[in-house]
PDB file of C-alpha atoms in Angstrom:
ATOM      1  CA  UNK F   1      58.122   2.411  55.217  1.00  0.00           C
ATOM      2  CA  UNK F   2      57.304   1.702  51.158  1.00  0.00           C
ATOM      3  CA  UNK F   3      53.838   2.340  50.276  1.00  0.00           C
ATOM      4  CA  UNK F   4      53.225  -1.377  48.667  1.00  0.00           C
ATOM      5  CA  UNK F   5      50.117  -3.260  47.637  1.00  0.00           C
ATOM      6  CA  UNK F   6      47.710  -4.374  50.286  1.00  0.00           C
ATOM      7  CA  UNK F   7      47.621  -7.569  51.144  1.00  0.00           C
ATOM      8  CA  UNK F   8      43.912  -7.640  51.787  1.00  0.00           C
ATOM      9  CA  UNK F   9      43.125  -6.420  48.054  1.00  0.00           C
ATOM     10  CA  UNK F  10      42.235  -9.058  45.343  1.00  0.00           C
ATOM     11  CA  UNK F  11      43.932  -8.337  42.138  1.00  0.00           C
ATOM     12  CA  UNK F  12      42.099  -7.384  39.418  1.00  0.00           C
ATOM     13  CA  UNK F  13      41.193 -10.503  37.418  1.00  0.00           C
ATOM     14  CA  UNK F  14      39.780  -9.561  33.616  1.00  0.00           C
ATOM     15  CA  UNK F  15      36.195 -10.117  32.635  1.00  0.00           C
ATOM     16  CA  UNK F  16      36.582 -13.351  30.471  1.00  0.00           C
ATOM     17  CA  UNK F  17      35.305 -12.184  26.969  1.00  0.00           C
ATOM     18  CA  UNK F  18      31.539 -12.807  26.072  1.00  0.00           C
ATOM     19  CA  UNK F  19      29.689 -13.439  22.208  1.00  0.00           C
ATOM     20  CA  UNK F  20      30.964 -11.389  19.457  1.00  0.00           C
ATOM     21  CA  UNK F  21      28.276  -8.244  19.752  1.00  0.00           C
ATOM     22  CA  UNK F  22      25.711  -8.987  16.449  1.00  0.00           C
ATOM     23  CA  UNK F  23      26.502  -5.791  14.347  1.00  0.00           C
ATOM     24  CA  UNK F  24      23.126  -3.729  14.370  1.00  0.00           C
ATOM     25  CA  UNK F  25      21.772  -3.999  10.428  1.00  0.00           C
ATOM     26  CA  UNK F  26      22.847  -0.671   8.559  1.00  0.00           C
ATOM     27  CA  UNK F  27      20.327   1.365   7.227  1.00  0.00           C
ATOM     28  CA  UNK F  28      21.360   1.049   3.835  1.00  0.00           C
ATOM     29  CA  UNK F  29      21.007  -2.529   4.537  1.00  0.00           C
ATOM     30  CA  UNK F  30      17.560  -2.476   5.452  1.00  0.00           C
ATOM     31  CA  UNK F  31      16.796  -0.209   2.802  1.00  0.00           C
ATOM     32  CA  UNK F  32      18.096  -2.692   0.126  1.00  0.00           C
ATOM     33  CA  UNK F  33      16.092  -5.403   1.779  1.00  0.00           C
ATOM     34  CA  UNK F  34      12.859  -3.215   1.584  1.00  0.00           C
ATOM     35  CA  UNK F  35      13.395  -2.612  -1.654  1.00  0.00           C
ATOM     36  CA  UNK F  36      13.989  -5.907  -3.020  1.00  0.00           C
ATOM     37  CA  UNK F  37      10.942  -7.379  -1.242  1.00  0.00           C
ATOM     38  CA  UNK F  38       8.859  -4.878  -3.019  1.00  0.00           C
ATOM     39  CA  UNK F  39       9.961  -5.989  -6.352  1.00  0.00           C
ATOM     40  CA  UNK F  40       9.586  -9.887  -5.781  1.00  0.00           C
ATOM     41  CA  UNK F  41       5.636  -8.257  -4.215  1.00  0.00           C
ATOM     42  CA  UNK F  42       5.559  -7.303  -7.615  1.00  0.00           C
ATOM     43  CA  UNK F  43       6.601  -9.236  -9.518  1.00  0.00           C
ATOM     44  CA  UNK F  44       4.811 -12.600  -8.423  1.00  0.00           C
ATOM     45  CA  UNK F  45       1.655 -10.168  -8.372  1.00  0.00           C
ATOM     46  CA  UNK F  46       2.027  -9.921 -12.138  1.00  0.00           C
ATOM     47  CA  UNK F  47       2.717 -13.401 -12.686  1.00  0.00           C
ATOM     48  CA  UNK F  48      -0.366 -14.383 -10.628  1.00  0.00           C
ATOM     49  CA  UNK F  49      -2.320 -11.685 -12.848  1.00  0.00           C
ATOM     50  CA  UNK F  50      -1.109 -13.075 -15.991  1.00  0.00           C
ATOM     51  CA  UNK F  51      -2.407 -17.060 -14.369  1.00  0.00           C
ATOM     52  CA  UNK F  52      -5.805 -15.207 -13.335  1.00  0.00           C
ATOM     53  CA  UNK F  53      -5.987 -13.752 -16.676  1.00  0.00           C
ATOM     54  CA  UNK F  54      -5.692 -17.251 -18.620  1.00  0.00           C
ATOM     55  CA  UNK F  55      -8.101 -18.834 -16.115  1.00  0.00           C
ATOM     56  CA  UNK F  56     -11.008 -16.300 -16.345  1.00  0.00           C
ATOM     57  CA  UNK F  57     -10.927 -15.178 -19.686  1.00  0.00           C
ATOM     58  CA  UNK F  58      -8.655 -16.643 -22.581  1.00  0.00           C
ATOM     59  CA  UNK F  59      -8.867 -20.117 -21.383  1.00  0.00           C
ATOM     60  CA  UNK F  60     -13.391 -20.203 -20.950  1.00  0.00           C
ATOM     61  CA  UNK F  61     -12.693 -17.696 -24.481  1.00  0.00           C
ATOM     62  CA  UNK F  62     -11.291 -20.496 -26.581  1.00  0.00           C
ATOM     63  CA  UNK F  63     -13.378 -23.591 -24.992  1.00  0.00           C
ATOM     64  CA  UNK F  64     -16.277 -21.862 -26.652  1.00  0.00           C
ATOM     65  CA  UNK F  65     -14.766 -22.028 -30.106  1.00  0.00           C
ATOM     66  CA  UNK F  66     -13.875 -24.764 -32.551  1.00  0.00           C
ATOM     67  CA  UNK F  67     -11.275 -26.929 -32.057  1.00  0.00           C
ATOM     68  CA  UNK F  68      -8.511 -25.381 -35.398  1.00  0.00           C
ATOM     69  CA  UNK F  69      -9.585 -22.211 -33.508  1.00  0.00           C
ATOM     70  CA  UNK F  70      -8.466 -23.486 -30.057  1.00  0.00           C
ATOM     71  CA  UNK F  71      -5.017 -24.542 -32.017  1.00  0.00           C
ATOM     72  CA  UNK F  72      -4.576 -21.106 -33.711  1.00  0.00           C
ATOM     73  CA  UNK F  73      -4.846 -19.047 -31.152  1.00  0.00           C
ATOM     74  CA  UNK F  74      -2.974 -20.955 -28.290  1.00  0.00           C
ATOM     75  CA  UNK F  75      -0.059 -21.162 -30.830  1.00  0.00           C
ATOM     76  CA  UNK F  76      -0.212 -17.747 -31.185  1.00  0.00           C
ATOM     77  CA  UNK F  77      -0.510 -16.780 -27.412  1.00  0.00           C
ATOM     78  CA  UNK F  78       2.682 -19.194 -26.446  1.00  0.00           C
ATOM     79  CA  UNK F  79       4.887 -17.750 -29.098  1.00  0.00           C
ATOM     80  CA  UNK F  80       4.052 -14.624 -27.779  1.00  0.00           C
ATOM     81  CA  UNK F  81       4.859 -15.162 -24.318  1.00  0.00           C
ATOM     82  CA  UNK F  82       7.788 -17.731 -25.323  1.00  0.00           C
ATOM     83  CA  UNK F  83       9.356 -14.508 -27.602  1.00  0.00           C
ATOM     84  CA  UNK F  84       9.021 -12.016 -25.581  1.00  0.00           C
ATOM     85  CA  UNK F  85      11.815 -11.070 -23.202  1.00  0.00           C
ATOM     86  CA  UNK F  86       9.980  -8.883 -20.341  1.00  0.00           C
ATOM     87  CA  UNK F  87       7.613 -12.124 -19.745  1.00  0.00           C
ATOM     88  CA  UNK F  88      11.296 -13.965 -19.502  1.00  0.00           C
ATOM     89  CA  UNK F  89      12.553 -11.863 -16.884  1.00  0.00           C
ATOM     90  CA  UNK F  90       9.627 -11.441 -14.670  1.00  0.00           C
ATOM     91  CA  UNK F  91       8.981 -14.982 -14.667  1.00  0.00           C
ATOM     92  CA  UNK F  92      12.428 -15.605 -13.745  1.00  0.00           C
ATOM     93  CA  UNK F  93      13.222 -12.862 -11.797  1.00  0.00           C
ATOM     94  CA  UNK F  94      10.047 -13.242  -9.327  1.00  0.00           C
ATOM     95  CA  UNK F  95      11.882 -16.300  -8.061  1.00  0.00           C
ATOM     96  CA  UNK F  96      15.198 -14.702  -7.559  1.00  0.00           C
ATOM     97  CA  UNK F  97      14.073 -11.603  -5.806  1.00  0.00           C
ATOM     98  CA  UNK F  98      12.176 -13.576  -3.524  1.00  0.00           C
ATOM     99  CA  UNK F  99      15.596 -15.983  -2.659  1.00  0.00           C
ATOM    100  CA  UNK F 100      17.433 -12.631  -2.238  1.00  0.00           C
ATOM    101  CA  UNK F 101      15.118 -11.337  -0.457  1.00  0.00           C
ATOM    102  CA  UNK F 102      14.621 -13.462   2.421  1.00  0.00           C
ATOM    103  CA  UNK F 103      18.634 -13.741   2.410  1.00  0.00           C
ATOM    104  CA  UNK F 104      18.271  -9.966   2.614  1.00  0.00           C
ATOM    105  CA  UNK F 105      15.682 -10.216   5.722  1.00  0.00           C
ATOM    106  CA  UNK F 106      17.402 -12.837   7.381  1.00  0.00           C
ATOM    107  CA  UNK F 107      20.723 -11.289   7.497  1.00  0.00           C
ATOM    108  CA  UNK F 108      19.108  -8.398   8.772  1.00  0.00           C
ATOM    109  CA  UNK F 109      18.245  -9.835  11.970  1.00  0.00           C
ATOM    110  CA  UNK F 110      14.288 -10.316  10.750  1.00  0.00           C
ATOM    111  CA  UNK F 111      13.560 -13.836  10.524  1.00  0.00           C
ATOM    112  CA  UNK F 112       9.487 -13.611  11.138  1.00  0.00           C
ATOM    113  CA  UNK F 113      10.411 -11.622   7.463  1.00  0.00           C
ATOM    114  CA  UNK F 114      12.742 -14.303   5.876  1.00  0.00           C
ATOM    115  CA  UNK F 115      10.623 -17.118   6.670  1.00  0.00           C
ATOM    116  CA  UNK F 116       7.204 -15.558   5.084  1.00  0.00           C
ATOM    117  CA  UNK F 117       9.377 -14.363   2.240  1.00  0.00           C
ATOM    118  CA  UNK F 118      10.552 -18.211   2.000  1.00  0.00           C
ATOM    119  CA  UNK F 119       7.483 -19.276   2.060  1.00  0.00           C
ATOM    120  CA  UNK F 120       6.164 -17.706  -0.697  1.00  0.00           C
ATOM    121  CA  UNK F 121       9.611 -18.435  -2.809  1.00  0.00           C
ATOM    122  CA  UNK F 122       9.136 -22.244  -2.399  1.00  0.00           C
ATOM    123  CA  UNK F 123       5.545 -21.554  -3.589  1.00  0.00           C
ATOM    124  CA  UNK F 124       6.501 -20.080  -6.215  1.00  0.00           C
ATOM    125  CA  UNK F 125       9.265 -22.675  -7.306  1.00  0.00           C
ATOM    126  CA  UNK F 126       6.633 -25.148  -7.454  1.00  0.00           C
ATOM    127  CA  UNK F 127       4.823 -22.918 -10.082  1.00  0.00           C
ATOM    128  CA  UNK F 128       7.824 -22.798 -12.067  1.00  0.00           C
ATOM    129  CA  UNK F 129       8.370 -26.738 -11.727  1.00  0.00           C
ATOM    130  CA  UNK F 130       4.895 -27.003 -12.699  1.00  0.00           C
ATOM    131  CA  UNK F 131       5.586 -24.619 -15.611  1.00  0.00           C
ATOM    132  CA  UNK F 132       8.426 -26.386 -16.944  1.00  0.00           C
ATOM    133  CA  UNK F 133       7.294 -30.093 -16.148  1.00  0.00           C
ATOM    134  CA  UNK F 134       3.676 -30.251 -17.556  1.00  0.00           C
ATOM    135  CA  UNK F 135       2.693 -26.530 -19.268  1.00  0.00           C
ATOM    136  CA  UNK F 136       5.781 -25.990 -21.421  1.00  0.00           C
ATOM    137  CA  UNK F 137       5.814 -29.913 -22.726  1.00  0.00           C
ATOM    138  CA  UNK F 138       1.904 -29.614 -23.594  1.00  0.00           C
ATOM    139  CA  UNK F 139       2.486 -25.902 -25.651  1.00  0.00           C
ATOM    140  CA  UNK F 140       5.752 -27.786 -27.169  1.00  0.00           C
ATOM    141  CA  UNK F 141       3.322 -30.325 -28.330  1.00  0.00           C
ATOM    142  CA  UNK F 142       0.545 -28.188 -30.066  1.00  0.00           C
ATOM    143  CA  UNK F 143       3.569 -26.301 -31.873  1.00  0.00           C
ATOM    144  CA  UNK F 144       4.798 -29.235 -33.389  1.00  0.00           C
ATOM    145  CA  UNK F 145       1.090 -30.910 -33.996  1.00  0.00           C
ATOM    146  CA  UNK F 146       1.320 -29.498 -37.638  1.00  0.00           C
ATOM    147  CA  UNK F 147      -0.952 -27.183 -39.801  1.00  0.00           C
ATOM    148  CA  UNK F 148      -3.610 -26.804 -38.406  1.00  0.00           C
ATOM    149  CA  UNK F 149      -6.008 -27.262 -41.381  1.00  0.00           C
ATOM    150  CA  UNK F 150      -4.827 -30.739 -42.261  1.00  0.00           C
ATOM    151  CA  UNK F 151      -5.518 -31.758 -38.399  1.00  0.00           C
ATOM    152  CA  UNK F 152      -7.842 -34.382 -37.876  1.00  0.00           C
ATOM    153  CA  UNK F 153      -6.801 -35.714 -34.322  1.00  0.00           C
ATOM    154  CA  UNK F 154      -7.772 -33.005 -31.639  1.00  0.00           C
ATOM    155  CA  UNK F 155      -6.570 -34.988 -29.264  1.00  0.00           C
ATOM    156  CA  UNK F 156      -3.846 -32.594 -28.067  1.00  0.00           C
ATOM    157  CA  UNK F 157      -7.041 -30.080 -27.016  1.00  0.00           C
ATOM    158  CA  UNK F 158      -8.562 -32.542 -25.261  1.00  0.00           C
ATOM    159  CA  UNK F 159      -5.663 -32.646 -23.017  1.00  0.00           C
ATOM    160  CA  UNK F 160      -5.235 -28.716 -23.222  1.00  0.00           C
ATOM    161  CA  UNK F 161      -9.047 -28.248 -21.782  1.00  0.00           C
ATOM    162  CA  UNK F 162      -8.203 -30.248 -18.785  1.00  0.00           C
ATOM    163  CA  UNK F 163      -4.625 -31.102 -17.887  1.00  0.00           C
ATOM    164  CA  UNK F 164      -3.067 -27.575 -19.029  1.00  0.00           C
ATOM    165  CA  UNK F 165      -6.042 -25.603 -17.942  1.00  0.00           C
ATOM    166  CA  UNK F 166      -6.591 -27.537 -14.259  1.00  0.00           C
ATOM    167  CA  UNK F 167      -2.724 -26.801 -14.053  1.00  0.00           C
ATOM    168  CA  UNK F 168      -2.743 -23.063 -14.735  1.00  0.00           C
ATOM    169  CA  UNK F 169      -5.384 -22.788 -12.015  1.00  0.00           C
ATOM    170  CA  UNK F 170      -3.218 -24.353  -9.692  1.00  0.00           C
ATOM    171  CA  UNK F 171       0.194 -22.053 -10.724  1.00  0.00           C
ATOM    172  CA  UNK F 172      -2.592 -18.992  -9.825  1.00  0.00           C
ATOM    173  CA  UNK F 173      -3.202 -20.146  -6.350  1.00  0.00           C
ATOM    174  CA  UNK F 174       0.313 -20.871  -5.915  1.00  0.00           C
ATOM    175  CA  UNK F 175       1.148 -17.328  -6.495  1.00  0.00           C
ATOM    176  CA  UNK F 176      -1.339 -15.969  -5.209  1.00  0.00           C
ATOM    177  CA  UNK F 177      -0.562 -17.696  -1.846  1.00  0.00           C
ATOM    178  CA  UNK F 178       2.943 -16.075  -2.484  1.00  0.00           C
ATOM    179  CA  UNK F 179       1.767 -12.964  -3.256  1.00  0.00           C
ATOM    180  CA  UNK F 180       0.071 -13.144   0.150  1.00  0.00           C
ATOM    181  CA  UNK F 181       3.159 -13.694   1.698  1.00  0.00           C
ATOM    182  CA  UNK F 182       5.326 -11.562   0.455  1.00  0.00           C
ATOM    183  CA  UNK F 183       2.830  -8.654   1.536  1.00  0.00           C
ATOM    184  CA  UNK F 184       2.769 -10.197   5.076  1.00  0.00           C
ATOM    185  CA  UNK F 185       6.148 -10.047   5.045  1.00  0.00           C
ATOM    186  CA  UNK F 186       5.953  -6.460   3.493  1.00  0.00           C
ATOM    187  CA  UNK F 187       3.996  -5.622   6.756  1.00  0.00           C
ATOM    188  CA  UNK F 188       6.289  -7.594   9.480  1.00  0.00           C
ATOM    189  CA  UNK F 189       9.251  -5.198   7.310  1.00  0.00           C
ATOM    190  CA  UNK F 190       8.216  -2.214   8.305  1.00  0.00           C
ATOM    191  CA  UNK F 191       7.048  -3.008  11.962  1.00  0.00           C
ATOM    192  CA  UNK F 192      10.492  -4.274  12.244  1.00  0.00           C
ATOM    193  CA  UNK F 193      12.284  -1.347  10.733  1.00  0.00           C
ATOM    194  CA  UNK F 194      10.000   1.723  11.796  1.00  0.00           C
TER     195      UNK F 194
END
């Protein structure tokens, strides 16, 4: 008598296959997301120094002064700022690292992260629309207003002592409330990756 199967035993049916396993982040992966999140901390904590700085000191500084000395020396601040490439790239760059960052976090597997990071990177895009939309056009303005000894319309101060000045204040709370975020998110980082 062959040995055969037994009747009374179910075949084996396979285990039907179940979600792709999520790959666990790498740890050069989370070190690259660390790191980039401490350079956008950084750099939107300079930029919201630099803001600070204009509201507390230079800005209160030349309201004191005469009006040809209010044109003088804002020219001279903008160009500057406007020529000088390490103002450029921060300013830009504090946007960027934030975007890559919270890519960075979110890929990772840490979205508490990615979404404070976002946060402060859409806060901070509104300081650069704000920038470009009302700061830039108003220092474009006094550039072109002429010498400044043959000026007899101040007009163009007028409008710096309230619209460009009550603007700056708001781009320093806007990255300042990024700057808070990012260093929540800093936090939530390394809880996550401890």
């Amino acid at each position: 008598m062959s040995a055969g199967p037994s009747p009374f035993v179910p075949p084996v049916q396979p285990s039907p296959p179940g979600p792709p396993a999520t790959p666990a982040p790498s740890a050069s992966g989370t070190r690259l997301a660390g790191a980039v999140l401490i350079v956008s901390t950084v750099l939107v904590g300079l930029m919201a120094g630099l803001f600070f700085a204009f509201d507390v000191s230079v800005m209160p500084g030349l309201a004191a002064g005469d009006e040809q000395t209010y044109v003088t020396a804002m020219r001279a601040f903008n160009k500057a700022i406007d020529g000088n490439p390490l103002f450029g790239t921060v300013f830009l760059l504090a946007l960027v690292g934030a975007v890559l960052s919270a890519v960075l976090e979110f890929r990772g597997g840490r979205r508490a992260v990615a979404l404070w990071v976002g946060a402060a990177a859409v806060a901070y895009l509104v300081v650069l629309l704000i920038t470009f939309t009302v700061n830039i056009p108003l220092n474009n303005e006094l550039a072109d207003a002429g010498d400044v000894t043959g000026m007899k319309d101040f007009e163009i101060v007028e409008r710096f002592r309230t619209t460009w000045v009550t603007t700056n204040i708001i781009r320093t709370l806007l990255c300042t409330t990024a700057l808070a975020g990012l260093a929540r998110a800093l936090l939530l980082h390394g809880r996550a990756t401890r």
